[in-house]
Amino acid sequence: MDFKSKFLAVGTILLLFQNGFAQDVKKTEADTIHLGKIIINNADFRKQVMQVDLKMAPVNSAQDILRKVPGLFIAQHAGGGKAEQIFLRGFDNDHGTDISVTADGIPVNIVSHAHGQGYADLHFLIPETIKDIDFGKGAYYAEKGDFNTSGYVNFTTFDRLENNLFKIEGGSFNTMRAVTMLNLLSRDAKDKNFYVAGEFNYSDGPFDIKQNFNRINVLAKYNQWIDSKQYISILGSTFSSGWNASGQIPERAVAQGIIDRWGSIDPTEGGSTSRTNLAVNYRYLINENEEVSSNLFYSRYKFNLFSDFTFFLNDPVNGDEIEQTDNRSIYGFDNKYIHRYALENSKITWTSGMGLRFDDIKDLQLSHVFQRDLLLNRLSDVAATEINMHAYTTMDWKIGQWTINPAVRIDHFVFNLHDRLNSIPAGQDASATRVSPKLNISYAQNSNLQWYLKSGMGFHSNDVRVVVQQQGKEILPYSIGSDLGVIIRPTKNMIIQPALWYIFLQQEFVYVGDEAVVEPSGKTRRLGADLSLRYQPFSWLYIDSDINYAHARAIEQPRGEDYIPLVPALTSTGGVAIKTPSGFSANLRYRYMDSKPATEDNSVTARGYFVNDLVLAYGKKSWEVNLLVQNLFNTKWNEAQFETETRLKNESNPVSDLCFTPGTPFAVKAGLSYKF
């Protein structure tokens, strides 16, 4: 189906929705959260807009959690259990190298990970438990440290449940999902809440080799006000997952009929992973102007991944399958102090914090294996520790229509490595420090127009195996960036946010997983423009769109050979949501990614795509039925694409071409929810 046909089909669907359900809007608009109630010069502006997004177009899968961030794209290319590849602001973040991700104060990014620096696997989150999604683009935020170059995302789960919930879903490719959320305390209990949530997922997927994807999630959260000044929250969660994967397949293998689009060259790819989290948050209100808070966290993490990127390139007999293993514990805390000052003509909010993260890496291994079962060669085998201590201070000074926010952050890292293969004893260490100043200024011209200028430095850390090898030199490359933007409310029910931005990165990192190293790729420069639109003409109708342009180049390379592979120049996401007082809702989403260079000279191009999803739901007070249609028009698209040198079993010489993972075809999933 061509673009024109898709456009007409979408228009027809929207017209039917309008004609069929407009009569339901005669009920009061107070029943629905509304964009018109948002104050644009409020410090919580981003969170308020996200709340409207979540209410009008709620998340329906683990992938949707990240897709709610404007301008952020993801790609899955390993059977559903591997962390998604993330694209944001001209960065192919791999699995998290240049985006900081946290959840309930727990860092999600894994430093010195077996598969990729900053690996951020969010599959331990249950979508129905997400209360808030906070995000920011650029490196302008004092509380955010390592990996905060393209931006950050923070997820917060509910403190309390309005209702108990039981949900069951099933659909294409033998997909099954069940969710349960239960309050464990009486609703009459004052100032305290305790609930548990559980999720089970299974899918065979569309591939010729069944994915056998399975995942179990459990979350428990308790919180209470001890007295009028003291609050405590305790969170525990655990998840485990296993899967088979088709991997990235060469285009020539499909063209030659060796396999079809849903086939695989190595049918034994896949893996397993698990993570258990514990977090304790304490808050003390000293007085009406002062408060302190502390967050302690612990994570137990395991990861085992089997991949085959090159097939028979290096080993023509056994193949090139590798196993990556990660086994660690993560300990840490964050403390924060806030003091508010009311002066004669201005207000100041001063915030300072400090914290520590300690990764105790018991096993970090890379092995050459045969079909998962036979170890052929141990390529890397280390144990390590990594400590990140940080402190920051920031001030929000509101004077008249101006808000001035200077800040500075300091991070100190200590790395220690024990290389079991090369007989490097424990105690081989290195350290480094990074200072990151920031300055943000905004001007509220009136209640419907606010200008802002953001600027600051950020950084990303390197893998401990590279750090020790380089003896601690050039291991915390910095970024410098700036945003110039405006928030406009042309009408009460519309918000428009255009912005121009720039990012310079001292050292681009490219992780080479099959060699257990992070390759430095030189200085890079990115500049671009974002346009965000939110429009809610009626309480029941919500329209959103984000258009993002990025021009990304390597500075030290000749013109024409300075492209940054896999960085799209143009992306856009958005949709139309209908939510009537009668209980009917519909959400038609789109995502568009332009073609992007797969090589530095742009001689190989990764094709873009335009994909639509549709969610329909109808519910009353205690129950709801929903229907999710992925890839509504059955578009043939490639989700992940890489230019790779490979060799097939029948080939005498290696070939460099595009390898890809096909995107989800037309798929349907139906569900039933019961609240009590």
PDB file of N, CA and C in Angstrom, residues 478-511:
ATOM      1  N   TYR A 478      33.725  14.238  26.884  1.00  0.00           N
ATOM      2  CA  TYR A 478      32.633  15.142  27.232  1.00  0.00           C
ATOM      3  C   TYR A 478      31.795  15.491  26.011  1.00  0.00           C
ATOM      4  N   SER A 479      30.627  16.002  26.284  1.00  0.00           N
ATOM      5  CA  SER A 479      29.766  16.592  25.258  1.00  0.00           C
ATOM      6  C   SER A 479      29.470  18.031  25.654  1.00  0.00           C
ATOM      7  N   ILE A 480      29.273  18.875  24.650  1.00  0.00           N
ATOM      8  CA  ILE A 480      28.839  20.260  24.869  1.00  0.00           C
ATOM      9  C   ILE A 480      27.629  20.500  23.982  1.00  0.00           C
ATOM     10  N   GLY A 481      26.565  21.023  24.575  1.00  0.00           N
ATOM     11  CA  GLY A 481      25.360  21.220  23.780  1.00  0.00           C
ATOM     12  C   GLY A 481      24.579  22.446  24.184  1.00  0.00           C
ATOM     13  N   SER A 482      23.634  22.814  23.328  1.00  0.00           N
ATOM     14  CA  SER A 482      22.781  23.959  23.610  1.00  0.00           C
ATOM     15  C   SER A 482      21.456  23.819  22.869  1.00  0.00           C
ATOM     16  N   ASP A 483      20.392  24.292  23.498  1.00  0.00           N
ATOM     17  CA  ASP A 483      19.048  24.326  22.916  1.00  0.00           C
ATOM     18  C   ASP A 483      18.522  25.750  22.941  1.00  0.00           C
ATOM     19  N   LEU A 484      17.913  26.181  21.857  1.00  0.00           N
ATOM     20  CA  LEU A 484      17.167  27.434  21.825  1.00  0.00           C
ATOM     21  C   LEU A 484      15.760  27.106  21.367  1.00  0.00           C
ATOM     22  N   GLY A 485      14.797  27.352  22.244  1.00  0.00           N
ATOM     23  CA  GLY A 485      13.441  26.954  21.899  1.00  0.00           C
ATOM     24  C   GLY A 485      12.390  27.875  22.480  1.00  0.00           C
ATOM     25  N   VAL A 486      11.152  27.586  22.124  1.00  0.00           N
ATOM     26  CA  VAL A 486      10.028  28.386  22.591  1.00  0.00           C
ATOM     27  C   VAL A 486       8.827  27.469  22.782  1.00  0.00           C
ATOM     28  N   ILE A 487       8.035  27.769  23.799  1.00  0.00           N
ATOM     29  CA  ILE A 487       6.779  27.062  24.044  1.00  0.00           C
ATOM     30  C   ILE A 487       5.653  28.043  23.746  1.00  0.00           C
ATOM     31  N   ILE A 488       4.797  27.679  22.802  1.00  0.00           N
ATOM     32  CA  ILE A 488       3.754  28.588  22.326  1.00  0.00           C
ATOM     33  C   ILE A 488       2.384  27.948  22.552  1.00  0.00           C
ATOM     34  N   ARG A 489       1.472  28.743  23.073  1.00  0.00           N
ATOM     35  CA  ARG A 489       0.080  28.307  23.152  1.00  0.00           C
ATOM     36  C   ARG A 489      -0.754  29.254  22.273  1.00  0.00           C
ATOM     37  N   PRO A 490      -0.904  28.942  20.979  1.00  0.00           N
ATOM     38  CA  PRO A 490      -1.665  29.833  20.085  1.00  0.00           C
ATOM     39  C   PRO A 490      -3.145  29.869  20.415  1.00  0.00           C
ATOM     40  N   THR A 491      -3.676  28.751  20.898  1.00  0.00           N
ATOM     41  CA  THR A 491      -5.042  28.698  21.408  1.00  0.00           C
ATOM     42  C   THR A 491      -5.006  27.955  22.733  1.00  0.00           C
ATOM     43  N   LYS A 492      -6.083  28.011  23.468  1.00  0.00           N
ATOM     44  CA  LYS A 492      -6.119  27.390  24.791  1.00  0.00           C
ATOM     45  C   LYS A 492      -5.810  25.904  24.729  1.00  0.00           C
ATOM     46  N   ASN A 493      -6.196  25.252  23.643  1.00  0.00           N
ATOM     47  CA  ASN A 493      -6.119  23.796  23.563  1.00  0.00           C
ATOM     48  C   ASN A 493      -4.970  23.293  22.697  1.00  0.00           C
ATOM     49  N   MET A 494      -4.010  24.159  22.399  1.00  0.00           N
ATOM     50  CA  MET A 494      -2.886  23.753  21.553  1.00  0.00           C
ATOM     51  C   MET A 494      -1.571  24.228  22.156  1.00  0.00           C
ATOM     52  N   ILE A 495      -0.562  23.367  22.108  1.00  0.00           N
ATOM     53  CA  ILE A 495       0.787  23.722  22.544  1.00  0.00           C
ATOM     54  C   ILE A 495       1.762  23.323  21.450  1.00  0.00           C
ATOM     55  N   ILE A 496       2.610  24.262  21.037  1.00  0.00           N
ATOM     56  CA  ILE A 496       3.615  24.016  19.998  1.00  0.00           C
ATOM     57  C   ILE A 496       4.992  24.313  20.591  1.00  0.00           C
ATOM     58  N   GLN A 497       5.941  23.409  20.345  1.00  0.00           N
ATOM     59  CA  GLN A 497       7.302  23.595  20.866  1.00  0.00           C
ATOM     60  C   GLN A 497       8.330  23.388  19.756  1.00  0.00           C
ATOM     61  N   PRO A 498       8.778  24.450  19.105  1.00  0.00           N
ATOM     62  CA  PRO A 498       9.910  24.327  18.181  1.00  0.00           C
ATOM     63  C   PRO A 498      11.218  24.584  18.937  1.00  0.00           C
ATOM     64  N   ALA A 499      12.286  23.929  18.490  1.00  0.00           N
ATOM     65  CA  ALA A 499      13.593  24.114  19.130  1.00  0.00           C
ATOM     66  C   ALA A 499      14.701  23.852  18.124  1.00  0.00           C
ATOM     67  N   LEU A 500      15.793  24.609  18.254  1.00  0.00           N
ATOM     68  CA  LEU A 500      17.031  24.374  17.518  1.00  0.00           C
ATOM     69  C   LEU A 500      18.072  23.884  18.518  1.00  0.00           C
ATOM     70  N   TRP A 501      18.906  22.920  18.145  1.00  0.00           N
ATOM     71  CA  TRP A 501      19.857  22.366  19.096  1.00  0.00           C
ATOM     72  C   TRP A 501      21.193  22.033  18.431  1.00  0.00           C
ATOM     73  N   TYR A 502      22.205  21.903  19.282  1.00  0.00           N
ATOM     74  CA  TYR A 502      23.570  21.607  18.822  1.00  0.00           C
ATOM     75  C   TYR A 502      24.255  20.746  19.875  1.00  0.00           C
ATOM     76  N   ILE A 503      25.010  19.718  19.433  1.00  0.00           N
ATOM     77  CA  ILE A 503      25.784  18.868  20.338  1.00  0.00           C
ATOM     78  C   ILE A 503      27.148  18.574  19.712  1.00  0.00           C
ATOM     79  N   PHE A 504      28.204  18.837  20.468  1.00  0.00           N
ATOM     80  CA  PHE A 504      29.557  18.428  20.103  1.00  0.00           C
ATOM     81  C   PHE A 504      29.979  17.317  21.052  1.00  0.00           C
ATOM     82  N   LEU A 505      30.527  16.224  20.489  1.00  0.00           N
ATOM     83  CA  LEU A 505      30.959  15.088  21.300  1.00  0.00           C
ATOM     84  C   LEU A 505      32.456  14.876  21.103  1.00  0.00           C
ATOM     85  N   GLN A 506      33.190  14.886  22.199  1.00  0.00           N
ATOM     86  CA  GLN A 506      34.646  14.791  22.137  1.00  0.00           C
ATOM     87  C   GLN A 506      35.111  13.457  21.561  1.00  0.00           C
ATOM     88  N   GLN A 507      34.361  12.392  21.835  1.00  0.00           N
ATOM     89  CA  GLN A 507      34.749  11.079  21.328  1.00  0.00           C
ATOM     90  C   GLN A 507      33.514  10.208  21.151  1.00  0.00           C
ATOM     91  N   GLU A 508      33.259   9.817  19.914  1.00  0.00           N
ATOM     92  CA  GLU A 508      32.165   8.890  19.613  1.00  0.00           C
ATOM     93  C   GLU A 508      32.603   7.482  19.992  1.00  0.00           C
ATOM     94  N   PHE A 509      31.703   6.727  20.625  1.00  0.00           N
ATOM     95  CA  PHE A 509      31.999   5.338  20.984  1.00  0.00           C
ATOM     96  C   PHE A 509      31.201   4.391  20.089  1.00  0.00           C
ATOM     97  N   VAL A 510      31.877   3.386  19.556  1.00  0.00           N
ATOM     98  CA  VAL A 510      31.209   2.323  18.816  1.00  0.00           C
ATOM     99  C   VAL A 510      31.601   1.009  19.462  1.00  0.00           C
ATOM    100  N   TYR A 511      30.618   0.326  20.048  1.00  0.00           N
ATOM    101  CA  TYR A 511      30.920  -0.921  20.748  1.00  0.00           C
ATOM    102  C   TYR A 511      30.984  -2.079  19.754  1.00  0.00           C
TER     103      TYR A 511
END
